mmCIF file of C-alpha atoms in Angstrom:
data_model
loop_
_atom_site.group_PDB
_atom_site.id
_atom_site.type_symbol
_atom_site.label_atom_id
_atom_site.label_comp_id
_atom_site.label_asym_id
_atom_site.label_seq_id
_atom_site.Cartn_x
_atom_site.Cartn_y
_atom_site.Cartn_z
ATOM 1 C CA PRO A 1 0.370 0.247 -0.144
ATOM 2 C CA ASP A 2 0.956 3.417 -0.518
ATOM 3 C CA CYS A 3 0.695 4.897 3.229
ATOM 4 C CA ALA A 4 2.261 8.363 1.524
ATOM 5 C CA ALA A 5 -0.917 8.332 -0.419
ATOM 6 C CA ASN A 6 -3.631 8.578 3.104
ATOM 7 C CA SER A 7 -4.282 4.017 2.599
ATOM 8 C CA VAL A 8 -3.645 5.276 6.297
ATOM 9 C CA ASP A 9 -6.827 3.427 8.755
ATOM 10 C CA CYS A 10 -7.737 5.691 11.451
ATOM 11 C CA ALA A 11 -5.458 3.483 13.628
ATOM 12 C CA GLY A 12 -2.626 5.037 11.643
ATOM 13 C CA GLU A 13 -1.582 1.393 10.195
ATOM 14 C CA CYS A 14 -0.640 1.892 6.572
ATOM 15 C CA GLY A 15 -3.140 -1.037 4.652
ATOM 16 C CA GLY A 16 -5.074 -1.154 7.645
ATOM 17 C CA SER A 17 -8.568 -2.192 7.818
ATOM 18 C CA SER A 18 -10.042 -0.269 11.636
ATOM 19 C CA VAL A 19 -12.554 2.397 10.762
ATOM 20 C CA VAL A 20 -14.608 4.351 13.639
ATOM 21 C CA ASP A 21 -17.376 2.864 14.718
ATOM 22 C CA GLU A 22 -20.973 4.112 15.617
ATOM 23 C CA CYS A 23 -19.555 4.741 19.240
ATOM 24 C CA GLY A 24 -16.539 7.553 17.818
ATOM 25 C CA GLU A 25 -14.156 4.809 18.657
ATOM 26 C CA CYS A 26 -11.358 3.423 16.361
ATOM 27 C CA GLY A 27 -11.972 -0.575 15.718
ATOM 28 C CA GLY A 28 -15.019 -0.759 18.409
ATOM 29 C CA ASP A 29 -17.812 -3.002 18.182
ATOM 30 C CA GLY A 30 -20.267 -0.057 18.196
ATOM 31 C CA ILE A 31 -23.125 0.310 20.176
ATOM 32 C CA ASP A 32 -23.825 -3.473 22.314
ATOM 33 C CA GLU A 33 -26.617 -5.902 21.747
ATOM 34 C CA GLY A 34 -29.921 -4.858 23.488
ATOM 35 C CA ALA A 35 -28.269 -1.403 24.562
ATOM 36 C CA CYS A 36 -29.754 1.911 22.673
ATOM 37 C CA ASP A 37 -26.676 4.306 23.027
ATOM 38 C CA CYS A 38 -22.940 4.041 23.332
ATOM 39 C CA GLU A 39 -22.489 3.799 27.343
ATOM 40 C CA GLY A 40 -24.841 0.813 27.484
ATOM 41 C CA ASN A 41 -28.389 1.942 28.418
ATOM 42 C CA VAL A 42 -31.710 0.204 27.598
ATOM 43 C CA GLU A 43 -35.142 2.029 26.697
ATOM 44 C CA ASP A 44 -37.202 2.513 29.591
ATOM 45 C CA GLU A 45 -40.405 0.950 29.735
ATOM 46 C CA CYS A 46 -41.708 4.444 28.127
ATOM 47 C CA GLY A 47 -39.130 3.057 25.433
ATOM 48 C CA GLU A 48 -36.950 6.102 26.775
ATOM 49 C CA CYS A 49 -32.999 5.809 26.338
ATOM 50 C CA GLY A 50 -32.104 5.583 30.232
ATOM 51 C CA GLY A 51 -34.763 6.334 31.198
ATOM 52 C CA ASP A 52 -36.295 5.741 34.539
ATOM 53 C CA GLY A 53 -39.785 5.192 34.194
ATOM 54 C CA SER A 54 -41.309 8.725 34.772
ATOM 55 C CA SER A 55 -41.459 9.973 31.270
ATOM 56 C CA CYS A 56 -44.753 8.007 30.484
ATOM 57 C CA ALA A 57 -46.665 8.768 34.305
ATOM 58 C CA ALA A 58 -49.903 10.193 33.498
ATOM 59 C CA SER A 59 -49.694 13.182 31.821
ATOM 60 C CA VAL A 60 -53.280 13.743 32.999
ATOM 61 C CA LEU A 61 -54.915 13.447 36.302
ATOM 62 C CA LEU A 62 -58.047 13.262 37.310
ATOM 63 C CA SER A 63 -59.867 13.328 40.779
ATOM 64 C CA PHE A 64 -63.587 14.382 42.272
ATOM 65 C CA SER A 65 -64.083 16.557 44.392
ATOM 66 C CA PRO A 66 -67.833 16.053 46.263
ATOM 67 C CA SER A 67 -69.163 19.036 48.088
ATOM 68 C CA GLY A 68 -72.106 17.700 49.124
ATOM 69 C CA ASP A 69 -75.114 19.851 47.804
ATOM 70 C CA GLY A 70 -75.855 17.808 44.650
ATOM 71 C CA SER A 71 -72.632 18.585 43.082
ATOM 72 C CA VAL A 72 -69.065 16.673 42.659
ATOM 73 C CA ASP A 73 -66.010 19.053 40.675
ATOM 74 C CA VAL A 74 -63.932 17.407 38.975
ATOM 75 C CA MET A 75 -60.779 18.481 39.338
ATOM 76 C CA TYR A 76 -57.362 17.786 37.221
ATOM 77 C CA ALA A 77 -53.838 18.117 37.043
ATOM 78 C CA SER A 78 -52.060 18.496 33.413
ATOM 79 C CA SER A 79 -48.645 18.794 32.425
ATOM 80 C CA GLU A 80 -50.416 19.106 29.028
ATOM 81 C CA ASP A 81 -53.255 21.023 27.161
ATOM 82 C CA ILE A 82 -56.464 20.050 26.903
ATOM 83 C CA TYR A 83 -58.680 20.048 23.886
ATOM 84 C CA GLY A 84 -61.098 17.731 24.676
ATOM 85 C CA PHE A 85 -62.102 15.430 27.559
ATOM 86 C CA GLN A 86 -64.427 12.277 27.808
ATOM 87 C CA PHE A 87 -64.978 9.843 30.586
ATOM 88 C CA ASP A 88 -67.317 8.090 32.532
ATOM 89 C CA VAL A 89 -69.187 8.424 36.052
ATOM 90 C CA SER A 90 -69.581 4.082 37.300
ATOM 91 C CA HIS A 91 -71.699 4.175 39.580
ATOM 92 C CA PRO A 92 -72.623 0.031 39.364
ATOM 93 C CA ASN A 93 -73.359 -1.700 42.493
ATOM 94 C CA PRO A 94 -75.849 -0.804 43.774
ATOM 95 C CA PRO A 95 -76.836 0.158 39.975
ATOM 96 C CA GLY A 96 -78.988 3.316 39.268
ATOM 97 C CA ASP A 97 -78.279 5.105 42.313
ATOM 98 C CA ILE A 98 -76.780 8.247 41.426
ATOM 99 C CA SER A 99 -78.239 10.254 37.813
ATOM 100 C CA ILE A 100 -76.559 13.054 36.076
ATOM 101 C CA THR A 101 -78.279 15.728 35.967
ATOM 102 C CA ASP A 102 -75.889 18.677 34.969
ATOM 103 C CA VAL A 103 -72.716 19.161 33.899
ATOM 104 C CA SER A 104 -71.444 22.867 33.690
ATOM 105 C CA GLY A 105 -68.655 25.204 34.972
ATOM 106 C CA GLY A 106 -64.712 24.888 35.298
ATOM 107 C CA ASP A 107 -61.652 25.317 33.406
ATOM 108 C CA ALA A 108 -64.174 23.745 30.379
ATOM 109 C CA ALA A 109 -66.674 26.156 30.248
ATOM 110 C CA ALA A 110 -64.023 29.434 31.248
ATOM 111 C CA ALA A 111 -62.438 27.761 28.048
ATOM 112 C CA GLY A 112 -65.818 28.202 25.707
ATOM 113 C CA PHE A 113 -65.464 23.345 25.695
ATOM 114 C CA THR A 114 -69.195 22.194 24.865
ATOM 115 C CA VAL A 115 -70.108 20.221 27.857
ATOM 116 C CA SER A 116 -72.740 17.972 27.496
ATOM 117 C CA PHE A 117 -73.603 14.152 29.143
ATOM 118 C CA SER A 118 -75.315 10.642 28.916
ATOM 119 C CA ASP A 119 -76.323 8.906 31.686
ATOM 120 C CA ASN A 120 -77.934 5.459 32.072
ATOM 121 C CA VAL A 121 -78.566 2.982 35.163
ATOM 122 C CA ASN A 122 -75.249 2.225 35.614
ATOM 123 C CA SER A 123 -72.936 4.733 34.751
ATOM 124 C CA GLY A 124 -72.904 8.252 32.626
ATOM 125 C CA THR A 125 -71.004 9.904 30.156
ATOM 126 C CA VAL A 126 -69.125 13.349 30.412
ATOM 127 C CA LEU A 127 -67.537 14.479 27.200
ATOM 128 C CA GLY A 128 -66.227 18.488 26.410
ATOM 129 C CA PHE A 129 -64.830 20.239 22.944
ATOM 130 C CA SER A 130 -63.923 22.999 21.434
ATOM 131 C CA MET A 131 -65.554 23.086 17.567
ATOM 132 C CA THR A 132 -63.420 26.204 17.873
ATOM 133 C CA GLY A 133 -59.620 25.272 18.924
ATOM 134 C CA SER A 134 -59.749 26.648 22.257
ATOM 135 C CA TYR A 135 -57.649 24.492 24.693
ATOM 136 C CA ILE A 136 -57.669 24.536 28.690
ATOM 137 C CA GLU A 137 -54.289 25.282 29.469
ATOM 138 C CA SER A 138 -52.159 22.995 31.127
ATOM 139 C CA GLY A 139 -52.033 23.353 35.132
ATOM 140 C CA SER A 140 -54.416 22.459 37.620
ATOM 141 C CA GLY A 141 -57.894 22.983 38.165
ATOM 142 C CA ILE A 142 -61.412 22.425 38.318
ATOM 143 C CA LEU A 143 -62.477 20.876 34.847
ATOM 144 C CA THR A 144 -66.168 20.888 35.256
ATOM 145 C CA THR A 145 -68.815 20.739 37.506
ATOM 146 C CA ILE A 146 -71.382 17.643 37.469
ATOM 147 C CA GLU A 147 -74.662 18.050 39.366
ATOM 148 C CA TYR A 148 -76.893 14.691 40.194
ATOM 149 C CA SER A 149 -79.290 13.318 42.838
ATOM 150 C CA GLY A 150 -79.304 10.260 44.825
ATOM 151 C CA SER A 151 -75.545 8.311 46.852
ATOM 152 C CA GLY A 152 -73.220 6.309 46.481
ATOM 153 C CA ASN A 153 -69.890 5.357 45.716
ATOM 154 C CA ALA A 154 -68.671 5.955 41.990
ATOM 155 C CA CYS A 155 -66.022 6.271 39.749
ATOM 156 C CA PHE A 156 -64.061 6.954 36.365
ATOM 157 C CA ALA A 157 -64.131 4.701 33.645
ATOM 158 C CA ASN A 158 -62.834 5.318 29.848
ATOM 159 C CA ILE A 159 -61.466 7.978 30.368
ATOM 160 C CA ILE A 160 -59.861 9.843 26.837
ATOM 161 C CA ILE A 161 -57.944 13.054 27.017
ATOM 162 C CA ALA A 162 -57.673 15.105 24.134
ATOM 163 C CA GLY A 163 -54.200 17.619 23.128
ATOM 164 C CA PHE A 164 -53.368 19.160 20.698
ATOM 165 C CA ALA A 165 -54.312 17.615 16.789
ATOM 166 C CA GLY A 166 -56.040 15.318 18.614
ATOM 167 C CA GLU A 167 -52.733 13.389 20.287
ATOM 168 C CA SER A 168 -54.149 10.784 23.521
ATOM 169 C CA LEU A 169 -53.189 11.855 26.423
ATOM 170 C CA SER A 170 -51.827 9.703 29.509
ATOM 171 C CA ALA A 171 -54.320 9.807 31.866
ATOM 172 C CA GLU A 172 -55.047 8.115 35.542
ATOM 173 C CA ASP A 173 -57.234 8.630 38.073
ATOM 174 C CA GLU A 174 -57.259 9.044 42.322
ATOM 175 C CA GLY A 175 -59.946 6.277 42.158
ATOM 176 C CA CYS A 176 -63.268 6.272 43.377
ATOM 177 C CA VAL A 177 -65.612 8.243 45.735
ATOM 178 C CA ASP A 178 -68.387 8.179 47.848
ATOM 179 C CA PHE A 179 -70.990 10.720 46.741
ATOM 180 C CA PRO A 180 -72.834 11.910 48.954
ATOM 181 C CA SER A 181 -76.994 12.366 48.973
ATOM 182 C CA GLY A 182 -77.662 15.409 47.581
ATOM 183 C CA GLY A 183 -80.433 17.329 44.614
ATOM 184 C CA ASP A 184 -83.004 15.457 45.418
ATOM 185 C CA GLY A 185 -84.174 15.733 48.924
ATOM 186 C CA CYS A 186 -83.322 12.574 49.910
ATOM 187 C CA GLU A 187 -81.077 12.583 53.207
ATOM 188 C CA SER A 188 -80.818 8.822 54.271
ATOM 189 C CA GLY A 189 -79.644 8.072 50.340
ATOM 190 C CA VAL A 190 -81.753 4.662 50.468
ATOM 191 C CA TYR A 191 -84.175 4.531 47.612
ATOM 192 C CA ASP A 192 -87.039 2.471 47.034
ATOM 193 C CA CYS A 193 -88.589 1.876 43.504
ATOM 194 C CA ALA A 194 -90.774 4.018 43.309
#
């Protein structure tokens, strides 16, 4: 080989075959099998190289905050802007003890969202969105307020939160809560079929 004409590899060997690998090492083997970078890190359950699993934590957290007067605030804490939401208020045991009568107010109303609901024997669905592209800024507060009659234990189910351009945001809830008797004058919370 003509080493005077630059036929030297990265190790300085005339006619050698060593090359710089993807980690910048001359004659190196590159990224180890199963690793995602040159430091030997692996992807966590969120798909982040060298991550600790915290990056896929819920970006939206929902909770109920009953006021005792036949209404319950739906609280939120979100690291992302919210462009729409849908969730069920599940109350299956015993069925029919809570009826959603209205949904209004909160940051959804302040953002100009259309908020609607449906109610059936075992659950009610709450839906909020904007036809104009407005959104609820990241942060925390009252998402909306549910008016209801009856009493019983209620839980979130089937939570869907939309971010910018319809991106699905991860969501969690703080669990079930007891909705105290409200809105119907039945202090005992015991209802017959009449």
